[in-house]
């Protein structure tokens, strides 16, 4: 059985929750790090790179449980008004009322024009999140992360054979338009892969089992995720979509960018993983 793990976006608190969740599953004898393919978008790209690079799944949240983890935070950039503009365009791109690439081009133009944090400052933040991993090159496992070209709105999947370094690839995947200046690679500029989809889970088609981890609170609409799950099922996959339980949702709150709560959110993810491990074990093996 070929297994894929898909990790969605969710800001610094998404990194904390996903890391805690994966650690909880591993401590409950479900090691998602054994997936044949790991796909990360935005926050999920950071977690996926760490996991695919041989990180101990059961210890993945250890650094985030330390209060010092709150000191690693995105550089200041953007404005509340700009953030709402980004959210509105992102929702429009995913709603299908206009051609998604057209809306993503508008997002790209917005990202380029915004007074945002610099490329260098965000590369430094993600470099600290990843530790020594970027110096080891692309993971030996099958890892990919998603980004969007700001000029043409085209989707970009970075992999080991893409000819780019791991650090800028992961950084571009997490580069929120309006908050971070788009990342330059191979003469072009790239922004957050979540501008196509919060998870891009449809790209895991072809695997027998797909576990999708999405930072979605209970009761919130998950139209795009639901569509992607149906696409995967139609291709013959068994799909398990894991979202925030009540405890994790309360821990995360409304501001995914509030790095001060990373330890609390990592603990909530750990508890959720431990509580759900026995159920997931039945399909993961």
mmCIF file of C-alpha atoms in Angstrom:
data_model
loop_
_atom_site.group_PDB
_atom_site.id
_atom_site.type_symbol
_atom_site.label_atom_id
_atom_site.label_comp_id
_atom_site.label_asym_id
_atom_site.label_seq_id
_atom_site.Cartn_x
_atom_site.Cartn_y
_atom_site.Cartn_z
ATOM 1 C CA UNK A 1 0.000 0.000 0.000
ATOM 2 C CA UNK A 2 1.401 3.394 -1.033
ATOM 3 C CA UNK A 3 0.695 6.106 1.522
ATOM 4 C CA UNK A 4 0.734 9.899 1.202
ATOM 5 C CA UNK A 5 0.664 12.588 3.874
ATOM 6 C CA UNK A 6 -0.684 16.037 3.002
ATOM 7 C CA UNK A 7 -0.014 18.950 5.381
ATOM 8 C CA UNK A 8 -1.963 22.175 4.906
ATOM 9 C CA UNK A 9 -1.297 25.807 5.709
ATOM 10 C CA UNK A 10 -2.045 27.646 8.936
ATOM 11 C CA UNK A 11 0.626 30.152 9.966
ATOM 12 C CA UNK A 12 2.956 29.706 12.956
ATOM 13 C CA UNK A 13 0.195 28.103 15.018
ATOM 14 C CA UNK A 14 -0.483 25.681 12.173
ATOM 15 C CA UNK A 15 3.159 24.606 12.390
ATOM 16 C CA UNK A 16 2.785 24.076 16.132
ATOM 17 C CA UNK A 17 -0.480 22.125 15.877
ATOM 18 C CA UNK A 18 0.628 19.888 13.007
ATOM 19 C CA UNK A 19 3.918 19.134 14.750
ATOM 20 C CA UNK A 20 2.141 18.264 17.981
ATOM 21 C CA UNK A 21 -0.466 16.179 16.170
ATOM 22 C CA UNK A 22 2.158 14.132 14.288
ATOM 23 C CA UNK A 23 4.135 13.627 17.505
ATOM 24 C CA UNK A 24 0.994 12.474 19.297
ATOM 25 C CA UNK A 25 0.185 9.995 16.562
ATOM 26 C CA UNK A 26 3.750 8.649 16.650
ATOM 27 C CA UNK A 27 3.668 8.259 20.423
ATOM 28 C CA UNK A 28 0.448 6.309 19.833
ATOM 29 C CA UNK A 29 2.301 4.027 17.378
ATOM 30 C CA UNK A 30 1.206 5.695 14.131
ATOM 31 C CA UNK A 31 4.318 7.091 12.413
ATOM 32 C CA UNK A 32 3.177 9.413 9.613
ATOM 33 C CA UNK A 33 6.838 10.025 8.792
ATOM 34 C CA UNK A 34 6.794 6.645 7.034
ATOM 35 C CA UNK A 35 4.615 8.038 4.238
ATOM 36 C CA UNK A 36 5.824 7.333 0.702
ATOM 37 C CA UNK A 37 5.046 10.946 -0.266
ATOM 38 C CA UNK A 38 4.847 14.071 1.905
ATOM 39 C CA UNK A 39 3.262 17.190 0.423
ATOM 40 C CA UNK A 40 3.350 20.468 2.324
ATOM 41 C CA UNK A 41 1.733 23.828 1.723
ATOM 42 C CA UNK A 42 2.760 26.948 3.670
ATOM 43 C CA UNK A 43 2.960 25.893 7.350
ATOM 44 C CA UNK A 44 2.736 22.300 6.137
ATOM 45 C CA UNK A 45 5.838 22.813 4.000
ATOM 46 C CA UNK A 46 7.847 23.634 7.131
ATOM 47 C CA UNK A 47 6.516 20.639 9.057
ATOM 48 C CA UNK A 48 6.805 18.357 6.021
ATOM 49 C CA UNK A 49 10.426 19.316 5.357
ATOM 50 C CA UNK A 50 11.355 18.513 8.956
ATOM 51 C CA UNK A 51 9.510 15.221 8.890
ATOM 52 C CA UNK A 52 10.765 14.111 5.469
ATOM 53 C CA UNK A 53 14.338 14.967 6.444
ATOM 54 C CA UNK A 54 14.383 12.175 8.984
ATOM 55 C CA UNK A 55 13.072 13.981 12.039
ATOM 56 C CA UNK A 56 11.862 11.700 14.824
ATOM 57 C CA UNK A 57 8.075 11.840 14.458
ATOM 58 C CA UNK A 58 7.503 11.277 18.177
ATOM 59 C CA UNK A 59 9.800 14.209 19.043
ATOM 60 C CA UNK A 60 8.656 16.567 16.269
ATOM 61 C CA UNK A 61 6.958 18.967 18.689
ATOM 62 C CA UNK A 62 9.663 19.023 21.375
ATOM 63 C CA UNK A 63 11.175 22.359 20.332
ATOM 64 C CA UNK A 64 7.730 23.944 19.985
ATOM 65 C CA UNK A 65 6.697 22.891 23.477
ATOM 66 C CA UNK A 66 9.577 25.010 24.797
ATOM 67 C CA UNK A 67 8.408 28.571 25.625
ATOM 68 C CA UNK A 68 11.478 29.829 23.746
ATOM 69 C CA UNK A 69 9.806 28.717 20.495
ATOM 70 C CA UNK A 70 7.523 31.755 20.771
ATOM 71 C CA UNK A 71 10.563 33.918 20.058
ATOM 72 C CA UNK A 72 10.720 32.634 16.460
ATOM 73 C CA UNK A 73 8.031 34.614 14.722
ATOM 74 C CA UNK A 74 7.333 36.080 11.276
ATOM 75 C CA UNK A 75 8.887 39.495 10.703
ATOM 76 C CA UNK A 76 6.387 42.368 10.940
ATOM 77 C CA UNK A 77 4.856 43.295 7.619
ATOM 78 C CA UNK A 78 1.582 44.222 5.984
ATOM 79 C CA UNK A 79 -1.512 45.767 7.545
ATOM 80 C CA UNK A 80 -4.923 44.559 8.751
ATOM 81 C CA UNK A 81 -6.488 46.056 5.637
ATOM 82 C CA UNK A 82 -3.977 44.300 3.409
ATOM 83 C CA UNK A 83 -4.590 41.022 5.204
ATOM 84 C CA UNK A 84 -8.331 41.287 4.542
ATOM 85 C CA UNK A 85 -7.637 42.080 0.884
ATOM 86 C CA UNK A 86 -5.508 38.948 0.643
ATOM 87 C CA UNK A 87 -8.155 36.784 2.328
ATOM 88 C CA UNK A 88 -10.870 38.101 0.031
ATOM 89 C CA UNK A 89 -8.871 37.416 -3.124
ATOM 90 C CA UNK A 90 -7.817 33.988 -1.850
ATOM 91 C CA UNK A 91 -11.439 33.023 -1.241
ATOM 92 C CA UNK A 92 -12.378 34.302 -4.681
ATOM 93 C CA UNK A 93 -9.616 32.247 -6.293
ATOM 94 C CA UNK A 94 -10.948 29.127 -4.609
ATOM 95 C CA UNK A 95 -14.648 29.854 -5.210
ATOM 96 C CA UNK A 96 -14.433 29.509 -8.993
ATOM 97 C CA UNK A 97 -16.391 32.669 -9.815
ATOM 98 C CA UNK A 98 -13.437 33.819 -11.928
ATOM 99 C CA UNK A 99 -10.556 31.882 -13.426
ATOM 100 C CA UNK A 100 -8.352 31.031 -10.428
ATOM 101 C CA UNK A 101 -5.099 31.944 -12.217
ATOM 102 C CA UNK A 102 -6.511 35.412 -12.995
ATOM 103 C CA UNK A 103 -7.272 36.028 -9.322
ATOM 104 C CA UNK A 104 -3.860 34.649 -8.318
ATOM 105 C CA UNK A 105 -2.235 37.153 -10.701
ATOM 106 C CA UNK A 106 -4.069 39.911 -8.814
ATOM 107 C CA UNK A 107 -2.801 38.415 -5.574
ATOM 108 C CA UNK A 108 0.693 38.412 -7.031
ATOM 109 C CA UNK A 109 0.476 42.070 -8.050
ATOM 110 C CA UNK A 110 -0.833 42.889 -4.580
ATOM 111 C CA UNK A 111 2.058 40.968 -3.006
ATOM 112 C CA UNK A 112 4.653 42.810 -5.084
ATOM 113 C CA UNK A 113 3.190 46.244 -4.300
ATOM 114 C CA UNK A 114 2.642 45.746 -0.560
ATOM 115 C CA UNK A 115 4.911 47.211 2.097
ATOM 116 C CA UNK A 116 5.870 43.834 3.462
ATOM 117 C CA UNK A 117 8.691 42.163 5.356
ATOM 118 C CA UNK A 118 11.786 41.502 3.259
ATOM 119 C CA UNK A 119 12.789 38.248 1.610
ATOM 120 C CA UNK A 120 15.960 38.096 3.686
ATOM 121 C CA UNK A 121 14.156 38.466 7.010
ATOM 122 C CA UNK A 122 11.675 35.692 6.221
ATOM 123 C CA UNK A 123 14.369 33.377 4.885
ATOM 124 C CA UNK A 124 16.108 33.853 8.225
ATOM 125 C CA UNK A 125 12.918 32.966 10.157
ATOM 126 C CA UNK A 126 12.243 29.816 8.149
ATOM 127 C CA UNK A 127 15.923 28.888 8.350
ATOM 128 C CA UNK A 128 15.679 28.982 12.143
ATOM 129 C CA UNK A 129 12.468 26.911 12.010
ATOM 130 C CA UNK A 130 14.232 24.257 9.938
ATOM 131 C CA UNK A 131 17.514 24.321 11.862
ATOM 132 C CA UNK A 132 20.296 22.406 10.093
ATOM 133 C CA UNK A 133 17.958 20.762 7.579
ATOM 134 C CA UNK A 134 18.538 23.188 4.643
ATOM 135 C CA UNK A 135 22.277 22.457 4.787
ATOM 136 C CA UNK A 136 21.516 18.775 4.172
ATOM 137 C CA UNK A 137 19.765 19.477 0.868
ATOM 138 C CA UNK A 138 16.456 18.027 -0.238
ATOM 139 C CA UNK A 139 15.129 15.149 1.874
ATOM 140 C CA UNK A 140 15.957 11.666 0.704
ATOM 141 C CA UNK A 141 12.242 10.852 0.927
ATOM 142 C CA UNK A 142 9.652 11.935 -1.619
ATOM 143 C CA UNK A 143 8.891 15.485 -0.419
ATOM 144 C CA UNK A 144 7.256 18.365 -2.277
ATOM 145 C CA UNK A 145 6.009 21.812 -1.341
ATOM 146 C CA UNK A 146 3.640 24.158 -3.145
ATOM 147 C CA UNK A 147 4.036 27.783 -4.255
ATOM 148 C CA UNK A 148 2.475 30.202 -6.759
ATOM 149 C CA UNK A 149 4.214 32.359 -9.383
ATOM 150 C CA UNK A 150 3.208 35.971 -8.665
ATOM 151 C CA UNK A 151 3.477 37.102 -12.303
ATOM 152 C CA UNK A 152 1.327 34.564 -14.122
ATOM 153 C CA UNK A 153 -0.565 32.985 -11.230
ATOM 154 C CA UNK A 154 0.795 29.592 -12.191
ATOM 155 C CA UNK A 155 1.092 26.809 -9.654
ATOM 156 C CA UNK A 156 4.569 25.529 -8.798
ATOM 157 C CA UNK A 157 5.373 22.252 -7.068
ATOM 158 C CA UNK A 158 8.936 22.266 -5.725
ATOM 159 C CA UNK A 159 10.638 18.866 -5.548
ATOM 160 C CA UNK A 160 14.171 17.500 -5.380
ATOM 161 C CA UNK A 161 14.535 17.696 -9.162
ATOM 162 C CA UNK A 162 13.265 21.303 -9.435
ATOM 163 C CA UNK A 163 16.789 22.708 -9.340
ATOM 164 C CA UNK A 164 16.238 25.002 -6.328
ATOM 165 C CA UNK A 165 17.523 24.905 -2.755
ATOM 166 C CA UNK A 166 15.260 23.585 -0.020
ATOM 167 C CA UNK A 167 15.231 26.725 2.161
ATOM 168 C CA UNK A 168 13.903 29.206 -0.454
ATOM 169 C CA UNK A 169 11.470 26.582 -1.747
ATOM 170 C CA UNK A 170 9.923 26.059 1.695
ATOM 171 C CA UNK A 171 10.041 29.804 2.390
ATOM 172 C CA UNK A 172 8.213 30.625 -0.843
ATOM 173 C CA UNK A 173 5.499 28.119 0.066
ATOM 174 C CA UNK A 174 4.874 30.024 3.315
ATOM 175 C CA UNK A 175 5.205 33.544 1.844
ATOM 176 C CA UNK A 176 1.832 35.149 2.645
ATOM 177 C CA UNK A 177 1.068 37.906 0.092
ATOM 178 C CA UNK A 178 0.863 41.342 1.657
ATOM 179 C CA UNK A 179 2.845 40.247 4.710
ATOM 180 C CA UNK A 180 6.058 38.890 3.167
ATOM 181 C CA UNK A 181 7.806 40.053 0.001
ATOM 182 C CA UNK A 182 7.642 37.264 -2.641
ATOM 183 C CA UNK A 183 10.674 35.007 -2.747
ATOM 184 C CA UNK A 184 13.015 35.098 -5.762
ATOM 185 C CA UNK A 185 14.125 31.854 -7.399
ATOM 186 C CA UNK A 186 15.472 31.234 -10.887
ATOM 187 C CA UNK A 187 14.657 34.808 -11.912
ATOM 188 C CA UNK A 188 10.983 34.662 -10.878
ATOM 189 C CA UNK A 189 9.013 35.531 -7.740
ATOM 190 C CA UNK A 190 6.860 33.145 -5.710
ATOM 191 C CA UNK A 191 4.258 33.353 -2.953
ATOM 192 C CA UNK A 192 2.296 31.078 -0.632
ATOM 193 C CA UNK A 193 1.004 27.862 -2.234
ATOM 194 C CA UNK A 194 -2.156 28.258 -0.175
ATOM 195 C CA UNK A 195 -3.309 30.793 -2.742
ATOM 196 C CA UNK A 196 -4.289 27.803 -4.895
ATOM 197 C CA UNK A 197 -5.621 25.650 -2.067
ATOM 198 C CA UNK A 198 -5.061 25.420 1.694
ATOM 199 C CA UNK A 199 -3.880 21.815 1.249
ATOM 200 C CA UNK A 200 -3.477 21.082 -2.512
ATOM 201 C CA UNK A 201 -4.481 17.558 -1.535
ATOM 202 C CA UNK A 202 -5.605 16.638 -5.055
ATOM 203 C CA UNK A 203 -1.910 16.389 -5.983
ATOM 204 C CA UNK A 204 -1.673 13.200 -3.918
ATOM 205 C CA UNK A 205 -3.790 11.331 -6.481
ATOM 206 C CA UNK A 206 -2.361 7.910 -7.288
ATOM 207 C CA UNK A 207 -1.679 6.855 -3.709
ATOM 208 C CA UNK A 208 -3.717 4.139 -2.018
ATOM 209 C CA UNK A 209 -4.082 5.933 1.305
ATOM 210 C CA UNK A 210 -3.962 9.712 1.757
ATOM 211 C CA UNK A 211 -3.972 11.353 5.187
ATOM 212 C CA UNK A 212 -4.799 15.057 4.894
ATOM 213 C CA UNK A 213 -4.117 17.323 7.867
ATOM 214 C CA UNK A 214 -5.951 20.644 7.566
ATOM 215 C CA UNK A 215 -6.031 23.536 10.033
ATOM 216 C CA UNK A 216 -9.822 23.899 10.020
ATOM 217 C CA UNK A 217 -11.902 24.464 13.178
ATOM 218 C CA UNK A 218 -15.009 22.343 13.806
ATOM 219 C CA UNK A 219 -18.039 23.560 11.887
ATOM 220 C CA UNK A 220 -16.186 25.830 9.442
ATOM 221 C CA UNK A 221 -16.819 25.391 5.692
ATOM 222 C CA UNK A 222 -14.269 23.121 4.008
ATOM 223 C CA UNK A 223 -15.603 23.209 0.444
ATOM 224 C CA UNK A 224 -12.219 23.060 -1.276
ATOM 225 C CA UNK A 225 -10.976 20.287 1.010
ATOM 226 C CA UNK A 226 -14.182 18.318 0.443
ATOM 227 C CA UNK A 227 -13.735 18.641 -3.331
ATOM 228 C CA UNK A 228 -10.142 17.443 -3.116
ATOM 229 C CA UNK A 229 -11.122 14.492 -0.949
ATOM 230 C CA UNK A 230 -13.750 13.472 -3.521
ATOM 231 C CA UNK A 231 -11.137 13.781 -6.297
ATOM 232 C CA UNK A 232 -8.794 11.469 -4.420
ATOM 233 C CA UNK A 233 -11.559 8.981 -3.693
ATOM 234 C CA UNK A 234 -12.580 8.975 -7.339
ATOM 235 C CA UNK A 235 -8.986 8.044 -8.183
ATOM 236 C CA UNK A 236 -9.280 5.018 -5.888
ATOM 237 C CA UNK A 237 -7.724 6.325 -2.668
ATOM 238 C CA UNK A 238 -8.822 5.819 0.890
ATOM 239 C CA UNK A 239 -8.763 9.310 2.406
ATOM 240 C CA UNK A 240 -8.582 10.360 6.044
ATOM 241 C CA UNK A 241 -9.033 14.104 6.605
ATOM 242 C CA UNK A 242 -7.957 15.317 10.046
ATOM 243 C CA UNK A 243 -8.976 18.771 11.255
ATOM 244 C CA UNK A 244 -8.855 20.568 14.596
ATOM 245 C CA UNK A 245 -10.754 18.931 17.424
ATOM 246 C CA UNK A 246 -12.485 21.135 19.978
ATOM 247 C CA UNK A 247 -9.463 21.389 22.258
ATOM 248 C CA UNK A 248 -7.079 22.282 19.442
ATOM 249 C CA UNK A 249 -9.542 24.814 18.040
ATOM 250 C CA UNK A 250 -9.838 26.565 21.400
ATOM 251 C CA UNK A 251 -6.038 26.624 21.738
ATOM 252 C CA UNK A 252 -5.496 28.146 18.304
ATOM 253 C CA UNK A 253 -8.219 30.776 18.529
ATOM 254 C CA UNK A 254 -8.781 33.286 15.740
ATOM 255 C CA UNK A 255 -5.228 34.516 15.069
ATOM 256 C CA UNK A 256 -3.043 31.899 13.387
ATOM 257 C CA UNK A 257 -0.111 34.327 13.404
ATOM 258 C CA UNK A 258 0.097 34.673 17.209
ATOM 259 C CA UNK A 259 3.444 32.967 17.786
ATOM 260 C CA UNK A 260 3.240 33.530 21.550
ATOM 261 C CA UNK A 261 0.804 30.602 21.799
ATOM 262 C CA UNK A 262 2.891 28.017 19.961
ATOM 263 C CA UNK A 263 3.649 25.902 23.076
ATOM 264 C CA UNK A 264 -0.028 25.804 24.070
ATOM 265 C CA UNK A 265 -1.121 24.853 20.537
ATOM 266 C CA UNK A 266 1.597 22.200 20.200
ATOM 267 C CA UNK A 267 0.359 20.624 23.446
ATOM 268 C CA UNK A 268 -3.206 20.619 22.117
ATOM 269 C CA UNK A 269 -2.071 18.942 18.909
ATOM 270 C CA UNK A 270 -0.126 16.358 20.891
ATOM 271 C CA UNK A 271 -3.201 15.542 22.980
ATOM 272 C CA UNK A 272 -5.376 15.259 19.874
ATOM 273 C CA UNK A 273 -2.905 12.919 18.168
ATOM 274 C CA UNK A 274 -2.686 10.673 21.211
ATOM 275 C CA UNK A 275 -6.481 10.539 21.516
ATOM 276 C CA UNK A 276 -7.018 9.678 17.834
ATOM 277 C CA UNK A 277 -4.021 7.402 17.236
ATOM 278 C CA UNK A 278 -5.876 4.138 17.814
ATOM 279 C CA UNK A 279 -8.464 5.064 15.182
ATOM 280 C CA UNK A 280 -5.874 6.110 12.583
ATOM 281 C CA UNK A 281 -3.828 2.971 13.272
ATOM 282 C CA UNK A 282 -6.637 0.891 11.785
ATOM 283 C CA UNK A 283 -5.996 2.325 8.311
ATOM 284 C CA UNK A 284 -2.322 3.382 8.516
ATOM 285 C CA UNK A 285 -1.073 0.046 9.832
#
